[in-house]
PDB file of C-alpha atoms in Angstrom:
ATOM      1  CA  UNK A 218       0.385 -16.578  10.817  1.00  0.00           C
ATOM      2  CA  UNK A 219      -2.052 -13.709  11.520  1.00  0.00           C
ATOM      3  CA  UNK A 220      -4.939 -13.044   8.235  1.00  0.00           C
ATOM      4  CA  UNK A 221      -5.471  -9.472   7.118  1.00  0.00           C
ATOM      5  CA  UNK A 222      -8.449 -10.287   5.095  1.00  0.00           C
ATOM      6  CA  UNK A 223      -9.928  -7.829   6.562  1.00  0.00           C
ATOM      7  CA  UNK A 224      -7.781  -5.442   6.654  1.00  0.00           C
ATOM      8  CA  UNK A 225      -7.307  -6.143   2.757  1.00  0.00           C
ATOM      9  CA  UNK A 226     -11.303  -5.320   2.806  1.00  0.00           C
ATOM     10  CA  UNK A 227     -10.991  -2.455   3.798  1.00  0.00           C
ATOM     11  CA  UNK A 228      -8.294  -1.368   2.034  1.00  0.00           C
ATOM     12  CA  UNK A 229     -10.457  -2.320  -1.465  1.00  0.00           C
ATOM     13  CA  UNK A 230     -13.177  -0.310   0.263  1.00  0.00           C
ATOM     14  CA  UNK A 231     -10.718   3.032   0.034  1.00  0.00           C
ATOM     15  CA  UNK A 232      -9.617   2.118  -3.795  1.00  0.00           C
ATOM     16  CA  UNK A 233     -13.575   1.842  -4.586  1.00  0.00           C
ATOM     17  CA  UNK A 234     -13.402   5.528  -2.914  1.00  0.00           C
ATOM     18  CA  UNK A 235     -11.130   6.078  -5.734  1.00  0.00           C
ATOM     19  CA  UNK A 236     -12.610   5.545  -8.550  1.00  0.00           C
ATOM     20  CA  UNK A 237     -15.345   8.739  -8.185  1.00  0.00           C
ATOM     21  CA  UNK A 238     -12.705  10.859  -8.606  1.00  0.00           C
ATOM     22  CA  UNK A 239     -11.306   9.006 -11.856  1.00  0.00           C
ATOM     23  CA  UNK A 240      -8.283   7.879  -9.764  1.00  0.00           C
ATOM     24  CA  UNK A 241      -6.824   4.220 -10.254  1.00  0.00           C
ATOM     25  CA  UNK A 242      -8.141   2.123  -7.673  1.00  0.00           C
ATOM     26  CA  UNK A 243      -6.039   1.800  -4.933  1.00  0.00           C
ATOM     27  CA  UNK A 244      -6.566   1.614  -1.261  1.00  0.00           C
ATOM     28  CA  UNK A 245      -4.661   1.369   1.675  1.00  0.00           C
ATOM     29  CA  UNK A 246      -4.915   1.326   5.573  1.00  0.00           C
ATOM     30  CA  UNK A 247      -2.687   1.063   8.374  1.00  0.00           C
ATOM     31  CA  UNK A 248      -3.169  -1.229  11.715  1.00  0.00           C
ATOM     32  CA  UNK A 249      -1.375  -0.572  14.982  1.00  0.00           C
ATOM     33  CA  UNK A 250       0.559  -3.279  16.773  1.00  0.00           C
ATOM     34  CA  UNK A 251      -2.579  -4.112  18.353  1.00  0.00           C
ATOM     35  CA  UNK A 252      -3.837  -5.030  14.541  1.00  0.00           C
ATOM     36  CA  UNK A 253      -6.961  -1.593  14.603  1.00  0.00           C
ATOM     37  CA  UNK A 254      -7.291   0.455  11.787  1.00  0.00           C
ATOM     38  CA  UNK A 255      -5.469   3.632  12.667  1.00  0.00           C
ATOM     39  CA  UNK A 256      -5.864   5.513   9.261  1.00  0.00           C
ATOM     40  CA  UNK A 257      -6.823   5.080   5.396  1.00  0.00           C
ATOM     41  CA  UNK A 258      -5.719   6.128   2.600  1.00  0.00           C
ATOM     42  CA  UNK A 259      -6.738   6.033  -1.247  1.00  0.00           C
ATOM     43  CA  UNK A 260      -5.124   7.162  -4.507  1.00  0.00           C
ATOM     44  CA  UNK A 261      -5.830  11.075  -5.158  1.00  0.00           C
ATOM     45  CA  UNK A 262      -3.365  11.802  -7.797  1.00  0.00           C
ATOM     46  CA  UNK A 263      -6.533  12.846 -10.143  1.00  0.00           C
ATOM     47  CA  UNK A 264      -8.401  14.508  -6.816  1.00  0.00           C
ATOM     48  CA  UNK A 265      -5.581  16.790  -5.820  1.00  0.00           C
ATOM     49  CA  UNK A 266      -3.345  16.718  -9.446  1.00  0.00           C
ATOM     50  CA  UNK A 267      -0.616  15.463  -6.984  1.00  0.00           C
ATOM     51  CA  UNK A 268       1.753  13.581  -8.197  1.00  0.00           C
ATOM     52  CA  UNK A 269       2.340  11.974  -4.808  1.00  0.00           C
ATOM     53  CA  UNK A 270      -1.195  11.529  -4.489  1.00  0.00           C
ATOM     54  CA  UNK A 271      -0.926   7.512  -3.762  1.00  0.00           C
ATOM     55  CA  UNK A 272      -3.052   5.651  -1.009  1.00  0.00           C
ATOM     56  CA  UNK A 273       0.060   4.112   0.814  1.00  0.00           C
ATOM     57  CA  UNK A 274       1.385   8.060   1.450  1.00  0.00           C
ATOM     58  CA  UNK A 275      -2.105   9.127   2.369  1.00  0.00           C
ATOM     59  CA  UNK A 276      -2.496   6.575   4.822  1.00  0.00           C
ATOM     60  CA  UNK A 277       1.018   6.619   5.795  1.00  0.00           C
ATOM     61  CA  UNK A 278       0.978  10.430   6.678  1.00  0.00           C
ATOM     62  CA  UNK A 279      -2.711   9.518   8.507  1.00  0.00           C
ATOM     63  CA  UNK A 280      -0.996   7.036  10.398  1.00  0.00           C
ATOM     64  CA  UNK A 281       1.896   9.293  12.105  1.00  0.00           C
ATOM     65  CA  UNK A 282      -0.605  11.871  12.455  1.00  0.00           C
ATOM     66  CA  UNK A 283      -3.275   9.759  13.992  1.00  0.00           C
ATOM     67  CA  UNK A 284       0.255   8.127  16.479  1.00  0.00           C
ATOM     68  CA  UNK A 285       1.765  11.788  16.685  1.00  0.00           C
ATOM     69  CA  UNK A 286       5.065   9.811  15.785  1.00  0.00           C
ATOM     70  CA  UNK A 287       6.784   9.574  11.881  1.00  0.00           C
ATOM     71  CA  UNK A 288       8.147   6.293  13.057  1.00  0.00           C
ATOM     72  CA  UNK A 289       5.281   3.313  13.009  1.00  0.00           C
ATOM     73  CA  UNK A 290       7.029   0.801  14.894  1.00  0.00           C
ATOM     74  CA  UNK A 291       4.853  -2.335  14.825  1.00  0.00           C
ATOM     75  CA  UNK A 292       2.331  -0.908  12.388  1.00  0.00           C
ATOM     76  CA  UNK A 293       1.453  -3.273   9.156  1.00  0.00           C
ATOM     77  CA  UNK A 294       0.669  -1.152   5.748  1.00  0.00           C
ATOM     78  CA  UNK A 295      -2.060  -3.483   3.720  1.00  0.00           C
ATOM     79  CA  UNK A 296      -2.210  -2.212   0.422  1.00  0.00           C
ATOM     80  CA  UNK A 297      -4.303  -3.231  -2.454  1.00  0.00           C
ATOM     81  CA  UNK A 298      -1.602  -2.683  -5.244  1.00  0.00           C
ATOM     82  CA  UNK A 299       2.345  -3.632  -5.160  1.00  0.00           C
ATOM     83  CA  UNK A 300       3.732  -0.221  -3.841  1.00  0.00           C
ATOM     84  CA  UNK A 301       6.170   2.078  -6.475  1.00  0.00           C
ATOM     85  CA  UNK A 302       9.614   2.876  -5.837  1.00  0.00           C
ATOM     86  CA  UNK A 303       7.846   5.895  -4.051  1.00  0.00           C
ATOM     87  CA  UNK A 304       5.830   4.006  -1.642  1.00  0.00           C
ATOM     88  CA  UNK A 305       8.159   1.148  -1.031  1.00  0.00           C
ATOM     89  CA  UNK A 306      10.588   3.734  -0.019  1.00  0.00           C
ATOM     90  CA  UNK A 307       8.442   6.012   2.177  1.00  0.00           C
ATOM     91  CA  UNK A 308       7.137   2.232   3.797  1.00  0.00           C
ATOM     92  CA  UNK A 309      10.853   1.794   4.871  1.00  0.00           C
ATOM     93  CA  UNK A 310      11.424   4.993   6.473  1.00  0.00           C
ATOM     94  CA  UNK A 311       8.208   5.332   7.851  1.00  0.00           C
ATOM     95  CA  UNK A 312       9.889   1.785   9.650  1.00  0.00           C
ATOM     96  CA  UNK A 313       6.637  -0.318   9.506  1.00  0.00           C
ATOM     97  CA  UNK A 314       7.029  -4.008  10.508  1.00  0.00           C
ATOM     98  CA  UNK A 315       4.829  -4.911   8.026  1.00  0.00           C
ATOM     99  CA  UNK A 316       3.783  -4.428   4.328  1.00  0.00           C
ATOM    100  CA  UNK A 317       0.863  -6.829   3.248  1.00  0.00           C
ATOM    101  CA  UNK A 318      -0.028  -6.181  -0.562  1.00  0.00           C
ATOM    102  CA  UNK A 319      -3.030  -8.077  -2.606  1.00  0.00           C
ATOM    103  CA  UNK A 320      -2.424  -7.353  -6.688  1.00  0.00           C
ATOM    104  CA  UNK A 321       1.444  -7.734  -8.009  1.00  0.00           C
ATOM    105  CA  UNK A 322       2.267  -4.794 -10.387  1.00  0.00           C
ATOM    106  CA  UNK A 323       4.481  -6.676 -13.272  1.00  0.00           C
ATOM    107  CA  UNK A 324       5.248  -2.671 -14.626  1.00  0.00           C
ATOM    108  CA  UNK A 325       6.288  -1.035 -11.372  1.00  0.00           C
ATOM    109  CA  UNK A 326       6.206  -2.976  -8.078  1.00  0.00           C
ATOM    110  CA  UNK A 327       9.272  -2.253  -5.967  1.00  0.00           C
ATOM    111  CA  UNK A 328       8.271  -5.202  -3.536  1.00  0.00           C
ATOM    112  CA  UNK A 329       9.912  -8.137  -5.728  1.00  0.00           C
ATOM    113  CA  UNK A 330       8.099  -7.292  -9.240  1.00  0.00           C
ATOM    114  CA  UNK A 331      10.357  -5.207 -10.982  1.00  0.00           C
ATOM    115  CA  UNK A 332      12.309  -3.827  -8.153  1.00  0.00           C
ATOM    116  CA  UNK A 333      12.897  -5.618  -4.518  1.00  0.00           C
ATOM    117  CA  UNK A 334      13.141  -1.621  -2.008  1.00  0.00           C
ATOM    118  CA  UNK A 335      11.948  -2.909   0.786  1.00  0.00           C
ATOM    119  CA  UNK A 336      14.366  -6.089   1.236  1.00  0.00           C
ATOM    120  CA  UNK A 337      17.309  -3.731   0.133  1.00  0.00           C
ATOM    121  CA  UNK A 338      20.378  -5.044   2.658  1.00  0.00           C
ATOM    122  CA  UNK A 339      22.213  -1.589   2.167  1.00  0.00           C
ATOM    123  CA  UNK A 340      18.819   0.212   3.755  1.00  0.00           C
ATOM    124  CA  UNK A 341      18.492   0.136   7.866  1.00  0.00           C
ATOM    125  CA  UNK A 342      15.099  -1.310   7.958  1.00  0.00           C
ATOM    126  CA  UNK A 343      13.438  -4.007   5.638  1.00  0.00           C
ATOM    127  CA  UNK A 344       9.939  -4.849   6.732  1.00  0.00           C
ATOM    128  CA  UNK A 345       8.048  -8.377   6.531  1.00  0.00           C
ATOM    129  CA  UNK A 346       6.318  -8.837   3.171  1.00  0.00           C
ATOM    130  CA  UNK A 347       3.017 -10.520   2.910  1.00  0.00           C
ATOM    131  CA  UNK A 348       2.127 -10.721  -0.325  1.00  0.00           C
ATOM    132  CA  UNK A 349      -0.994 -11.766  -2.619  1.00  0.00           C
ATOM    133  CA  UNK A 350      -3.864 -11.280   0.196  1.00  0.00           C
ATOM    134  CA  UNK A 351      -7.258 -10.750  -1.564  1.00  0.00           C
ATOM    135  CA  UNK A 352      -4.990 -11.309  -4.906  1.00  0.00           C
ATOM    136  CA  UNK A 353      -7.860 -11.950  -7.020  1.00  0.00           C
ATOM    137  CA  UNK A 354     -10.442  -9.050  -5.578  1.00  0.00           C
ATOM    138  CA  UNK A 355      -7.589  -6.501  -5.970  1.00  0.00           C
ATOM    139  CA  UNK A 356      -6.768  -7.554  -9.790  1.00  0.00           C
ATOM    140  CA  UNK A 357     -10.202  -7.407 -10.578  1.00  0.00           C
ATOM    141  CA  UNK A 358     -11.147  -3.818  -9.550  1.00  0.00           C
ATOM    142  CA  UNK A 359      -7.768  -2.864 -11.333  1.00  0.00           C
ATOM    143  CA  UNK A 360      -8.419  -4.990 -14.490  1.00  0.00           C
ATOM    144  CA  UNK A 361     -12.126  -3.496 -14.301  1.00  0.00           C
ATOM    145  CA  UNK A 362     -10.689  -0.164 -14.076  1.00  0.00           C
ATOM    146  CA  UNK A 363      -8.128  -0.017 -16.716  1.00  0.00           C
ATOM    147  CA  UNK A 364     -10.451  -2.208 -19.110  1.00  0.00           C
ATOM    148  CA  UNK A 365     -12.808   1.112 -18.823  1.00  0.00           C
ATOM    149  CA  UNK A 366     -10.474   3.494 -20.261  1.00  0.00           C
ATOM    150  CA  UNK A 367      -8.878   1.821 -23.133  1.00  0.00           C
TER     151      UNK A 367
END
């Protein structure tokens, strides 16, 4: 089974990113089929007062631009955070192969947490899940985050 430690390090680099502009720490990248970083992406809900301001969306959109192609056949999307209902979704049409996630999100993860999107039956595609890569690193910049503004 491949590692996307790396790939997870990088995507904690983008969610650092985040944090200058007050916005919750998440990062995300994508990797071709040949496993390169083909775009980034980090949280700018603050940054842009977006509401769909989230890294996987950035760096999904980055992605299809970067391939001049919506559909990502054979691309992975590592994430730092459990995707939303949002991202999970936009994952599934965007038809990656792969999602790879390092932090679980107990209040809104739609990738087996609270809700299961991506391994819906009734949807046409249902990526691979890789789950808890970098687990710790990833719950610690979000821990150290929200810990901050309590």
């Amino acid at each position: 089974m491949a590692t996307y430690d790396a790939a997870m390090r990088a995507a904690l680099d983008q969610a650092r990113s985040a944090l200058d502009s007050g916005d919750v720490p998440v990062g995300a990248v994508v990797l071709d089929p040949a496993g390169t970083v083909v775009s980034a992406g980090r949280n700018v809900r603050e940054a842009d007062a977006g509401p769909t301001g989230h890294a996987e969306v950035a760096a999904l959109r980055a992605a299809a631009a970067a391939r001049r192609e919506w559909r990502l056949d054979g691309c992975t999307l590592v994430v730092t955070l459990e995707p939303c209902t949002m991202c999970a979704g936009a994952a599934v049409l965007a038809r990656v192969e792969r999602l790879v996630f390092g932090a679980y999100d107990d209040k809104a993860g739609a990738v087996g947490s609270l809700w299961d999107v991506v391994r819906d039956r009734r949807l046409n595609h249902r990526p691979e899940v890789v789950a808890g890569v970098l687990v710790d690193e990833s719950t610690a910049l979000l821990d150290e985050f929200f810990r901050s503004h309590r």
